[in-house]
Amino acid sequence: MGLTTSEKGTKTYLSIINGKFAQKVKAETPNAVARENKNKVTIHELLYDALEGQILGLKMETSDFGRQLTVEVRSGIDKFNLAIPMESKYFDNFCYKINGVNLNQDVKMIPYSFDPGDSKGKKTGINFYQGDVKVMHYYSIEDPKGKPFPEGKELSESKWKIYKLQERDWLADMIEAKGKAMGGAQAEPTAKPMADLRKSNTEEINDMPF
């Protein structure tokens, strides 16, 4: 009887902090960066510029911090769970583009958060790439595909808040339906080195705001 070895992949839990993928680690971990969270507790994280792999699942969940989108990504034998709060521009931007992604292929995700120096404020979101092609926004005012858009060019602060609540509820419903339709039936992974979290700072971060 011959002997064989089996490789077991890892599962890594990620969030997005200031335009970077963040993995919570112990304080003594090499290259860990310390920050104070909303509860005034110091935590330590490894920060990455990009995540590349195949999106296996999408799920809306409720945590201690409110509703969030959980994105399951696979690269080779390794899996990643990315948590994105529903009350965030990262959630909005992910949802604006996910229907333009071919889920049968790998996708590279690059979060960003920067101040362009104009009066419009900080740009925050996630860029998606498949091959050399940048995935654009799936919805537009000209072709909304059912997504709500604000009525009028300028809204009062109170009306804008109402619109964002309605839009995010619609996006969450879309994600839940898409996640159920995916069903988790995916091809088995082939073993390859873990090479999906990138620390390179050379990626473009330009945005196409809606």
JSON list of C-alpha atoms in Angstrom, two decimals:
[
{"chain": "A", "resi": 1, "resn": "MET", "atom": "CA", "xyz": [0.00, 0.00, 0.00]},
{"chain": "A", "resi": 2, "resn": "GLY", "atom": "CA", "xyz": [1.48, 3.32, -1.04]},
{"chain": "A", "resi": 3, "resn": "LEU", "atom": "CA", "xyz": [1.57, 6.36, 1.27]},
{"chain": "A", "resi": 4, "resn": "THR", "atom": "CA", "xyz": [0.33, 9.77, 0.22]},
{"chain": "A", "resi": 5, "resn": "THR", "atom": "CA", "xyz": [0.24, 13.17, 1.83]},
{"chain": "A", "resi": 6, "resn": "SER", "atom": "CA", "xyz": [-2.64, 15.62, 1.72]},
{"chain": "A", "resi": 7, "resn": "GLU", "atom": "CA", "xyz": [-2.38, 19.39, 1.81]},
{"chain": "A", "resi": 8, "resn": "LYS", "atom": "CA", "xyz": [-4.78, 21.31, 4.01]},
{"chain": "A", "resi": 9, "resn": "GLY", "atom": "CA", "xyz": [-5.48, 24.90, 3.12]},
{"chain": "A", "resi": 10, "resn": "THR", "atom": "CA", "xyz": [-5.91, 27.75, 5.57]},
{"chain": "A", "resi": 11, "resn": "LYS", "atom": "CA", "xyz": [-8.90, 30.01, 6.19]},
{"chain": "A", "resi": 12, "resn": "THR", "atom": "CA", "xyz": [-8.04, 33.66, 6.77]},
{"chain": "A", "resi": 13, "resn": "TYR", "atom": "CA", "xyz": [-10.50, 36.26, 8.06]},
{"chain": "A", "resi": 14, "resn": "LEU", "atom": "CA", "xyz": [-10.19, 39.73, 6.58]},
{"chain": "A", "resi": 15, "resn": "SER", "atom": "CA", "xyz": [-11.72, 43.18, 6.87]},
{"chain": "A", "resi": 16, "resn": "ILE", "atom": "CA", "xyz": [-10.97, 46.44, 5.06]},
{"chain": "A", "resi": 17, "resn": "ILE", "atom": "CA", "xyz": [-9.29, 49.25, 6.99]},
{"chain": "A", "resi": 18, "resn": "ASN", "atom": "CA", "xyz": [-8.27, 52.57, 5.38]},
{"chain": "A", "resi": 19, "resn": "GLY", "atom": "CA", "xyz": [-8.03, 51.11, 1.89]},
{"chain": "A", "resi": 20, "resn": "LYS", "atom": "CA", "xyz": [-6.19, 47.92, 2.89]},
{"chain": "A", "resi": 21, "resn": "PHE", "atom": "CA", "xyz": [-7.19, 44.34, 3.54]},
{"chain": "A", "resi": 22, "resn": "ALA", "atom": "CA", "xyz": [-6.54, 43.70, 7.24]},
{"chain": "A", "resi": 23, "resn": "GLN", "atom": "CA", "xyz": [-5.89, 40.38, 8.99]},
{"chain": "A", "resi": 24, "resn": "LYS", "atom": "CA", "xyz": [-6.06, 40.46, 12.80]},
{"chain": "A", "resi": 25, "resn": "VAL", "atom": "CA", "xyz": [-2.97, 38.84, 14.36]},
{"chain": "A", "resi": 26, "resn": "LYS", "atom": "CA", "xyz": [-1.06, 38.64, 17.63]},
{"chain": "A", "resi": 27, "resn": "ALA", "atom": "CA", "xyz": [1.07, 41.60, 18.68]},
{"chain": "A", "resi": 28, "resn": "GLU", "atom": "CA", "xyz": [4.32, 39.68, 18.21]},
{"chain": "A", "resi": 29, "resn": "THR", "atom": "CA", "xyz": [3.57, 38.81, 14.56]},
{"chain": "A", "resi": 30, "resn": "PRO", "atom": "CA", "xyz": [6.29, 40.21, 12.23]},
{"chain": "A", "resi": 31, "resn": "ASN", "atom": "CA", "xyz": [5.13, 43.28, 10.24]},
{"chain": "A", "resi": 32, "resn": "ALA", "atom": "CA", "xyz": [1.97, 43.63, 12.33]},
{"chain": "A", "resi": 33, "resn": "VAL", "atom": "CA", "xyz": [0.60, 47.18, 12.55]},
{"chain": "A", "resi": 34, "resn": "ALA", "atom": "CA", "xyz": [-1.11, 48.42, 15.73]},
{"chain": "A", "resi": 35, "resn": "ARG", "atom": "CA", "xyz": [-4.25, 50.55, 15.76]},
{"chain": "A", "resi": 36, "resn": "GLU", "atom": "CA", "xyz": [-6.99, 51.46, 18.20]},
{"chain": "A", "resi": 37, "resn": "ASN", "atom": "CA", "xyz": [-10.43, 50.17, 17.25]},
{"chain": "A", "resi": 38, "resn": "LYS", "atom": "CA", "xyz": [-13.81, 51.78, 17.92]},
{"chain": "A", "resi": 39, "resn": "ASN", "atom": "CA", "xyz": [-13.90, 50.24, 21.40]},
{"chain": "A", "resi": 40, "resn": "LYS", "atom": "CA", "xyz": [-10.57, 51.96, 22.26]},
{"chain": "A", "resi": 41, "resn": "VAL", "atom": "CA", "xyz": [-8.82, 48.58, 22.26]},
{"chain": "A", "resi": 42, "resn": "THR", "atom": "CA", "xyz": [-5.41, 48.26, 20.61]},
{"chain": "A", "resi": 43, "resn": "ILE", "atom": "CA", "xyz": [-5.35, 45.49, 18.02]},
{"chain": "A", "resi": 44, "resn": "HIS", "atom": "CA", "xyz": [-2.65, 44.31, 15.62]},
{"chain": "A", "resi": 45, "resn": "GLU", "atom": "CA", "xyz": [-3.09, 43.56, 11.93]},
{"chain": "A", "resi": 46, "resn": "LEU", "atom": "CA", "xyz": [-1.26, 42.57, 8.79]},
{"chain": "A", "resi": 47, "resn": "LEU", "atom": "CA", "xyz": [-2.19, 44.87, 5.91]},
{"chain": "A", "resi": 48, "resn": "TYR", "atom": "CA", "xyz": [-2.43, 43.90, 2.25]},
{"chain": "A", "resi": 49, "resn": "ASP", "atom": "CA", "xyz": [-3.11, 45.79, -0.97]},
{"chain": "A", "resi": 50, "resn": "ALA", "atom": "CA", "xyz": [-4.92, 43.11, -3.01]},
{"chain": "A", "resi": 51, "resn": "LEU", "atom": "CA", "xyz": [-6.81, 39.85, -2.74]},
{"chain": "A", "resi": 52, "resn": "GLU", "atom": "CA", "xyz": [-6.99, 37.55, -5.75]},
{"chain": "A", "resi": 53, "resn": "GLY", "atom": "CA", "xyz": [-9.00, 34.36, -6.16]},
{"chain": "A", "resi": 54, "resn": "GLN", "atom": "CA", "xyz": [-12.40, 32.95, -7.06]},
{"chain": "A", "resi": 55, "resn": "ILE", "atom": "CA", "xyz": [-15.48, 34.23, -5.24]},
{"chain": "A", "resi": 56, "resn": "LEU", "atom": "CA", "xyz": [-17.30, 31.16, -3.88]},
{"chain": "A", "resi": 57, "resn": "GLY", "atom": "CA", "xyz": [-20.03, 32.68, -1.76]},
{"chain": "A", "resi": 58, "resn": "LEU", "atom": "CA", "xyz": [-21.87, 35.85, -0.79]},
{"chain": "A", "resi": 59, "resn": "LYS", "atom": "CA", "xyz": [-23.90, 36.13, 2.38]},
{"chain": "A", "resi": 60, "resn": "MET", "atom": "CA", "xyz": [-25.56, 38.90, 4.40]},
{"chain": "A", "resi": 61, "resn": "GLU", "atom": "CA", "xyz": [-25.03, 38.29, 8.12]},
{"chain": "A", "resi": 62, "resn": "THR", "atom": "CA", "xyz": [-25.65, 40.10, 11.40]},
{"chain": "A", "resi": 63, "resn": "SER", "atom": "CA", "xyz": [-22.74, 40.68, 13.79]},
{"chain": "A", "resi": 64, "resn": "ASP", "atom": "CA", "xyz": [-22.25, 42.66, 17.01]},
{"chain": "A", "resi": 65, "resn": "PHE", "atom": "CA", "xyz": [-21.49, 45.65, 14.77]},
{"chain": "A", "resi": 66, "resn": "GLY", "atom": "CA", "xyz": [-24.60, 45.39, 12.58]},
{"chain": "A", "resi": 67, "resn": "ARG", "atom": "CA", "xyz": [-25.30, 43.77, 9.22]},
{"chain": "A", "resi": 68, "resn": "GLN", "atom": "CA", "xyz": [-22.36, 42.83, 7.05]},
{"chain": "A", "resi": 69, "resn": "LEU", "atom": "CA", "xyz": [-21.56, 41.16, 3.77]},
{"chain": "A", "resi": 70, "resn": "THR", "atom": "CA", "xyz": [-19.35, 38.07, 4.04]},
{"chain": "A", "resi": 71, "resn": "VAL", "atom": "CA", "xyz": [-17.46, 37.22, 0.85]},
{"chain": "A", "resi": 72, "resn": "GLU", "atom": "CA", "xyz": [-15.85, 33.79, 0.61]},
{"chain": "A", "resi": 73, "resn": "VAL", "atom": "CA", "xyz": [-12.83, 33.69, -1.70]},
{"chain": "A", "resi": 74, "resn": "ARG", "atom": "CA", "xyz": [-10.67, 30.72, -2.70]},
{"chain": "A", "resi": 75, "resn": "SER", "atom": "CA", "xyz": [-7.14, 30.78, -4.05]},
{"chain": "A", "resi": 76, "resn": "GLY", "atom": "CA", "xyz": [-5.72, 27.32, -4.62]},
{"chain": "A", "resi": 77, "resn": "ILE", "atom": "CA", "xyz": [-6.30, 25.38, -1.41]},
{"chain": "A", "resi": 78, "resn": "ASP", "atom": "CA", "xyz": [-6.61, 28.50, 0.75]},
{"chain": "A", "resi": 79, "resn": "LYS", "atom": "CA", "xyz": [-9.85, 30.29, 1.62]},
{"chain": "A", "resi": 80, "resn": "PHE", "atom": "CA", "xyz": [-10.56, 33.82, 2.79]},
{"chain": "A", "resi": 81, "resn": "ASN", "atom": "CA", "xyz": [-13.62, 35.26, 4.52]},
{"chain": "A", "resi": 82, "resn": "LEU", "atom": "CA", "xyz": [-13.90, 38.99, 3.85]},
{"chain": "A", "resi": 83, "resn": "ALA", "atom": "CA", "xyz": [-16.31, 40.96, 6.07]},
{"chain": "A", "resi": 84, "resn": "ILE", "atom": "CA", "xyz": [-17.68, 44.24, 4.71]},
{"chain": "A", "resi": 85, "resn": "PRO", "atom": "CA", "xyz": [-20.04, 46.33, 6.89]},
{"chain": "A", "resi": 86, "resn": "MET", "atom": "CA", "xyz": [-23.31, 47.18, 5.17]},
{"chain": "A", "resi": 87, "resn": "GLU", "atom": "CA", "xyz": [-23.04, 50.77, 6.40]},
{"chain": "A", "resi": 88, "resn": "SER", "atom": "CA", "xyz": [-19.90, 51.49, 4.38]},
{"chain": "A", "resi": 89, "resn": "LYS", "atom": "CA", "xyz": [-18.85, 52.77, 0.97]},
{"chain": "A", "resi": 90, "resn": "TYR", "atom": "CA", "xyz": [-16.90, 49.52, 0.50]},
{"chain": "A", "resi": 91, "resn": "PHE", "atom": "CA", "xyz": [-20.22, 47.65, 0.62]},
{"chain": "A", "resi": 92, "resn": "ASP", "atom": "CA", "xyz": [-21.81, 50.06, -1.84]},
{"chain": "A", "resi": 93, "resn": "ASN", "atom": "CA", "xyz": [-18.91, 49.82, -4.26]},
{"chain": "A", "resi": 94, "resn": "PHE", "atom": "CA", "xyz": [-18.67, 46.02, -4.04]},
{"chain": "A", "resi": 95, "resn": "CYS", "atom": "CA", "xyz": [-22.37, 45.73, -4.84]},
{"chain": "A", "resi": 96, "resn": "TYR", "atom": "CA", "xyz": [-22.19, 48.23, -7.70]},
{"chain": "A", "resi": 97, "resn": "LYS", "atom": "CA", "xyz": [-19.66, 46.02, -9.51]},
{"chain": "A", "resi": 98, "resn": "ILE", "atom": "CA", "xyz": [-20.19, 42.37, -8.48]},
{"chain": "A", "resi": 99, "resn": "ASN", "atom": "CA", "xyz": [-22.71, 41.64, -11.24]},
{"chain": "A", "resi": 100, "resn": "GLY", "atom": "CA", "xyz": [-20.08, 42.57, -13.81]},
{"chain": "A", "resi": 101, "resn": "VAL", "atom": "CA", "xyz": [-17.69, 39.90, -12.45]},
{"chain": "A", "resi": 102, "resn": "ASN", "atom": "CA", "xyz": [-17.45, 36.44, -14.05]},
{"chain": "A", "resi": 103, "resn": "LEU", "atom": "CA", "xyz": [-17.70, 34.27, -10.94]},
{"chain": "A", "resi": 104, "resn": "ASN", "atom": "CA", "xyz": [-16.30, 31.24, -12.79]},
{"chain": "A", "resi": 105, "resn": "GLN", "atom": "CA", "xyz": [-12.94, 32.99, -12.99]},
{"chain": "A", "resi": 106, "resn": "ASP", "atom": "CA", "xyz": [-10.48, 34.52, -10.54]},
{"chain": "A", "resi": 107, "resn": "VAL", "atom": "CA", "xyz": [-10.85, 38.19, -9.76]},
{"chain": "A", "resi": 108, "resn": "LYS", "atom": "CA", "xyz": [-8.40, 40.63, -8.21]},
{"chain": "A", "resi": 109, "resn": "MET", "atom": "CA", "xyz": [-9.86, 43.04, -5.65]},
{"chain": "A", "resi": 110, "resn": "ILE", "atom": "CA", "xyz": [-7.99, 46.19, -4.65]},
{"chain": "A", "resi": 111, "resn": "PRO", "atom": "CA", "xyz": [-9.58, 48.43, -1.99]},
{"chain": "A", "resi": 112, "resn": "TYR", "atom": "CA", "xyz": [-8.78, 52.12, -1.86]},
{"chain": "A", "resi": 113, "resn": "SER", "atom": "CA", "xyz": [-9.37, 55.13, 0.35]},
{"chain": "A", "resi": 114, "resn": "PHE", "atom": "CA", "xyz": [-7.74, 58.45, -0.46]},
{"chain": "A", "resi": 115, "resn": "ASP", "atom": "CA", "xyz": [-8.42, 62.18, -0.50]},
{"chain": "A", "resi": 116, "resn": "PRO", "atom": "CA", "xyz": [-8.08, 63.66, -3.99]},
{"chain": "A", "resi": 117, "resn": "GLY", "atom": "CA", "xyz": [-7.90, 67.14, -2.51]},
{"chain": "A", "resi": 118, "resn": "ASP", "atom": "CA", "xyz": [-11.13, 68.48, -3.98]},
{"chain": "A", "resi": 119, "resn": "SER", "atom": "CA", "xyz": [-14.40, 69.48, -2.36]},
{"chain": "A", "resi": 120, "resn": "LYS", "atom": "CA", "xyz": [-16.01, 66.08, -2.99]},
{"chain": "A", "resi": 121, "resn": "GLY", "atom": "CA", "xyz": [-14.17, 64.43, -0.11]},
{"chain": "A", "resi": 122, "resn": "LYS", "atom": "CA", "xyz": [-12.52, 61.04, 0.27]},
{"chain": "A", "resi": 123, "resn": "LYS", "atom": "CA", "xyz": [-12.74, 58.40, -2.45]},
{"chain": "A", "resi": 124, "resn": "THR", "atom": "CA", "xyz": [-13.44, 54.96, -1.00]},
{"chain": "A", "resi": 125, "resn": "GLY", "atom": "CA", "xyz": [-14.27, 51.67, -2.68]},
{"chain": "A", "resi": 126, "resn": "ILE", "atom": "CA", "xyz": [-12.94, 48.49, -4.28]},
{"chain": "A", "resi": 127, "resn": "ASN", "atom": "CA", "xyz": [-11.53, 48.06, -7.78]},
{"chain": "A", "resi": 128, "resn": "PHE", "atom": "CA", "xyz": [-12.08, 44.70, -9.50]},
{"chain": "A", "resi": 129, "resn": "TYR", "atom": "CA", "xyz": [-9.88, 43.27, -12.25]},
{"chain": "A", "resi": 130, "resn": "GLN", "atom": "CA", "xyz": [-10.23, 40.12, -14.33]},
{"chain": "A", "resi": 131, "resn": "GLY", "atom": "CA", "xyz": [-7.15, 39.62, -16.46]},
{"chain": "A", "resi": 132, "resn": "ASP", "atom": "CA", "xyz": [-6.17, 43.10, -17.62]},
{"chain": "A", "resi": 133, "resn": "VAL", "atom": "CA", "xyz": [-9.78, 44.29, -17.69]},
{"chain": "A", "resi": 134, "resn": "LYS", "atom": "CA", "xyz": [-11.15, 46.59, -15.01]},
{"chain": "A", "resi": 135, "resn": "VAL", "atom": "CA", "xyz": [-14.73, 45.80, -13.99]},
{"chain": "A", "resi": 136, "resn": "MET", "atom": "CA", "xyz": [-16.91, 48.89, -14.24]},
{"chain": "A", "resi": 137, "resn": "HIS", "atom": "CA", "xyz": [-20.12, 49.86, -12.44]},
{"chain": "A", "resi": 138, "resn": "TYR", "atom": "CA", "xyz": [-22.99, 47.58, -13.39]},
{"chain": "A", "resi": 139, "resn": "TYR", "atom": "CA", "xyz": [-25.77, 50.10, -12.73]},
{"chain": "A", "resi": 140, "resn": "SER", "atom": "CA", "xyz": [-26.32, 53.55, -14.18]},
{"chain": "A", "resi": 141, "resn": "ILE", "atom": "CA", "xyz": [-29.05, 56.19, -14.24]},
{"chain": "A", "resi": 142, "resn": "GLU", "atom": "CA", "xyz": [-29.56, 55.41, -17.93]},
{"chain": "A", "resi": 143, "resn": "ASP", "atom": "CA", "xyz": [-29.79, 51.66, -17.23]},
{"chain": "A", "resi": 144, "resn": "PRO", "atom": "CA", "xyz": [-30.58, 51.22, -13.51]},
{"chain": "A", "resi": 145, "resn": "LYS", "atom": "CA", "xyz": [-31.53, 47.51, -13.78]},
{"chain": "A", "resi": 146, "resn": "GLY", "atom": "CA", "xyz": [-33.97, 48.03, -10.93]},
{"chain": "A", "resi": 147, "resn": "LYS", "atom": "CA", "xyz": [-31.55, 49.75, -8.53]},
{"chain": "A", "resi": 148, "resn": "PRO", "atom": "CA", "xyz": [-32.92, 52.93, -6.94]},
{"chain": "A", "resi": 149, "resn": "PHE", "atom": "CA", "xyz": [-31.21, 56.20, -7.81]},
{"chain": "A", "resi": 150, "resn": "PRO", "atom": "CA", "xyz": [-31.71, 59.59, -6.13]},
{"chain": "A", "resi": 151, "resn": "GLU", "atom": "CA", "xyz": [-34.34, 61.85, -7.62]},
{"chain": "A", "resi": 152, "resn": "GLY", "atom": "CA", "xyz": [-32.75, 65.17, -8.52]},
{"chain": "A", "resi": 153, "resn": "LYS", "atom": "CA", "xyz": [-29.13, 66.24, -8.60]},
{"chain": "A", "resi": 154, "resn": "GLU", "atom": "CA", "xyz": [-29.04, 67.69, -5.07]},
{"chain": "A", "resi": 155, "resn": "LEU", "atom": "CA", "xyz": [-30.68, 66.19, -2.00]},
{"chain": "A", "resi": 156, "resn": "SER", "atom": "CA", "xyz": [-30.91, 67.54, 1.51]},
{"chain": "A", "resi": 157, "resn": "GLU", "atom": "CA", "xyz": [-28.94, 65.64, 4.14]},
{"chain": "A", "resi": 158, "resn": "SER", "atom": "CA", "xyz": [-32.09, 64.01, 5.52]},
{"chain": "A", "resi": 159, "resn": "LYS", "atom": "CA", "xyz": [-33.31, 62.93, 2.07]},
{"chain": "A", "resi": 160, "resn": "TRP", "atom": "CA", "xyz": [-29.85, 61.58, 1.22]},
{"chain": "A", "resi": 161, "resn": "LYS", "atom": "CA", "xyz": [-29.87, 59.43, 4.37]},
{"chain": "A", "resi": 162, "resn": "ILE", "atom": "CA", "xyz": [-33.29, 58.06, 3.46]},
{"chain": "A", "resi": 163, "resn": "TYR", "atom": "CA", "xyz": [-32.09, 57.29, -0.06]},
{"chain": "A", "resi": 164, "resn": "LYS", "atom": "CA", "xyz": [-28.96, 55.47, 1.22]},
{"chain": "A", "resi": 165, "resn": "LEU", "atom": "CA", "xyz": [-31.10, 53.33, 3.56]},
{"chain": "A", "resi": 166, "resn": "GLN", "atom": "CA", "xyz": [-33.36, 52.36, 0.65]},
{"chain": "A", "resi": 167, "resn": "GLU", "atom": "CA", "xyz": [-30.44, 51.72, -1.68]},
{"chain": "A", "resi": 168, "resn": "ARG", "atom": "CA", "xyz": [-28.52, 49.56, 0.80]},
{"chain": "A", "resi": 169, "resn": "ASP", "atom": "CA", "xyz": [-31.62, 47.52, 1.58]},
{"chain": "A", "resi": 170, "resn": "TRP", "atom": "CA", "xyz": [-32.04, 46.92, -2.15]},
{"chain": "A", "resi": 171, "resn": "LEU", "atom": "CA", "xyz": [-28.36, 45.99, -2.54]},
{"chain": "A", "resi": 172, "resn": "ALA", "atom": "CA", "xyz": [-28.53, 43.62, 0.45]},
{"chain": "A", "resi": 173, "resn": "ASP", "atom": "CA", "xyz": [-31.56, 41.88, -1.08]},
{"chain": "A", "resi": 174, "resn": "MET", "atom": "CA", "xyz": [-29.67, 41.59, -4.38]},
{"chain": "A", "resi": 175, "resn": "ILE", "atom": "CA", "xyz": [-26.64, 40.06, -2.62]},
{"chain": "A", "resi": 176, "resn": "GLU", "atom": "CA", "xyz": [-28.80, 37.55, -0.72]},
{"chain": "A", "resi": 177, "resn": "ALA", "atom": "CA", "xyz": [-30.51, 36.45, -3.93]},
{"chain": "A", "resi": 178, "resn": "LYS", "atom": "CA", "xyz": [-27.17, 36.21, -5.76]},
{"chain": "A", "resi": 179, "resn": "GLY", "atom": "CA", "xyz": [-25.62, 34.22, -2.91]},
{"chain": "A", "resi": 180, "resn": "LYS", "atom": "CA", "xyz": [-28.49, 31.72, -2.93]},
{"chain": "A", "resi": 181, "resn": "ALA", "atom": "CA", "xyz": [-28.30, 31.41, -6.72]},
{"chain": "A", "resi": 182, "resn": "MET", "atom": "CA", "xyz": [-24.56, 30.63, -6.52]},
{"chain": "A", "resi": 183, "resn": "GLY", "atom": "CA", "xyz": [-25.40, 27.59, -4.39]},
{"chain": "A", "resi": 184, "resn": "GLY", "atom": "CA", "xyz": [-21.78, 26.77, -3.56]},
{"chain": "A", "resi": 185, "resn": "ALA", "atom": "CA", "xyz": [-21.35, 24.35, -6.48]},
{"chain": "A", "resi": 186, "resn": "GLN", "atom": "CA", "xyz": [-17.79, 25.07, -7.54]},
{"chain": "A", "resi": 187, "resn": "ALA", "atom": "CA", "xyz": [-14.96, 23.05, -9.05]},
{"chain": "A", "resi": 188, "resn": "GLU", "atom": "CA", "xyz": [-12.48, 21.46, -6.66]},
{"chain": "A", "resi": 189, "resn": "PRO", "atom": "CA", "xyz": [-9.32, 23.56, -6.19]},
{"chain": "A", "resi": 190, "resn": "THR", "atom": "CA", "xyz": [-5.93, 22.53, -7.49]},
{"chain": "A", "resi": 191, "resn": "ALA", "atom": "CA", "xyz": [-3.07, 22.78, -5.03]},
{"chain": "A", "resi": 192, "resn": "LYS", "atom": "CA", "xyz": [-0.87, 25.78, -5.66]},
{"chain": "A", "resi": 193, "resn": "PRO", "atom": "CA", "xyz": [1.13, 28.19, -3.48]},
{"chain": "A", "resi": 194, "resn": "MET", "atom": "CA", "xyz": [-0.80, 30.82, -1.58]},
{"chain": "A", "resi": 195, "resn": "ALA", "atom": "CA", "xyz": [-0.22, 33.90, -3.72]},
{"chain": "A", "resi": 196, "resn": "ASP", "atom": "CA", "xyz": [-3.42, 35.89, -3.45]},
{"chain": "A", "resi": 197, "resn": "LEU", "atom": "CA", "xyz": [-2.69, 38.53, -0.83]},
{"chain": "A", "resi": 198, "resn": "ARG", "atom": "CA", "xyz": [-0.43, 41.16, -2.36]},
{"chain": "A", "resi": 199, "resn": "LYS", "atom": "CA", "xyz": [1.68, 43.72, -0.52]},
{"chain": "A", "resi": 200, "resn": "SER", "atom": "CA", "xyz": [2.73, 45.56, -3.68]},
{"chain": "A", "resi": 201, "resn": "ASN", "atom": "CA", "xyz": [1.95, 49.28, -3.66]},
{"chain": "A", "resi": 202, "resn": "THR", "atom": "CA", "xyz": [2.13, 49.68, -7.44]},
{"chain": "A", "resi": 203, "resn": "GLU", "atom": "CA", "xyz": [-1.51, 48.92, -8.26]},
{"chain": "A", "resi": 204, "resn": "GLU", "atom": "CA", "xyz": [-3.69, 51.67, -9.69]},
{"chain": "A", "resi": 205, "resn": "ILE", "atom": "CA", "xyz": [-6.45, 52.92, -7.42]},
{"chain": "A", "resi": 206, "resn": "ASN", "atom": "CA", "xyz": [-8.44, 55.13, -9.76]},
{"chain": "A", "resi": 207, "resn": "ASP", "atom": "CA", "xyz": [-12.18, 55.09, -9.21]},
{"chain": "A", "resi": 208, "resn": "MET", "atom": "CA", "xyz": [-15.24, 55.47, -11.42]},
{"chain": "A", "resi": 209, "resn": "PRO", "atom": "CA", "xyz": [-17.82, 57.02, -9.04]},
{"chain": "A", "resi": 210, "resn": "PHE", "atom": "CA", "xyz": [-21.50, 56.62, -9.83]}
]
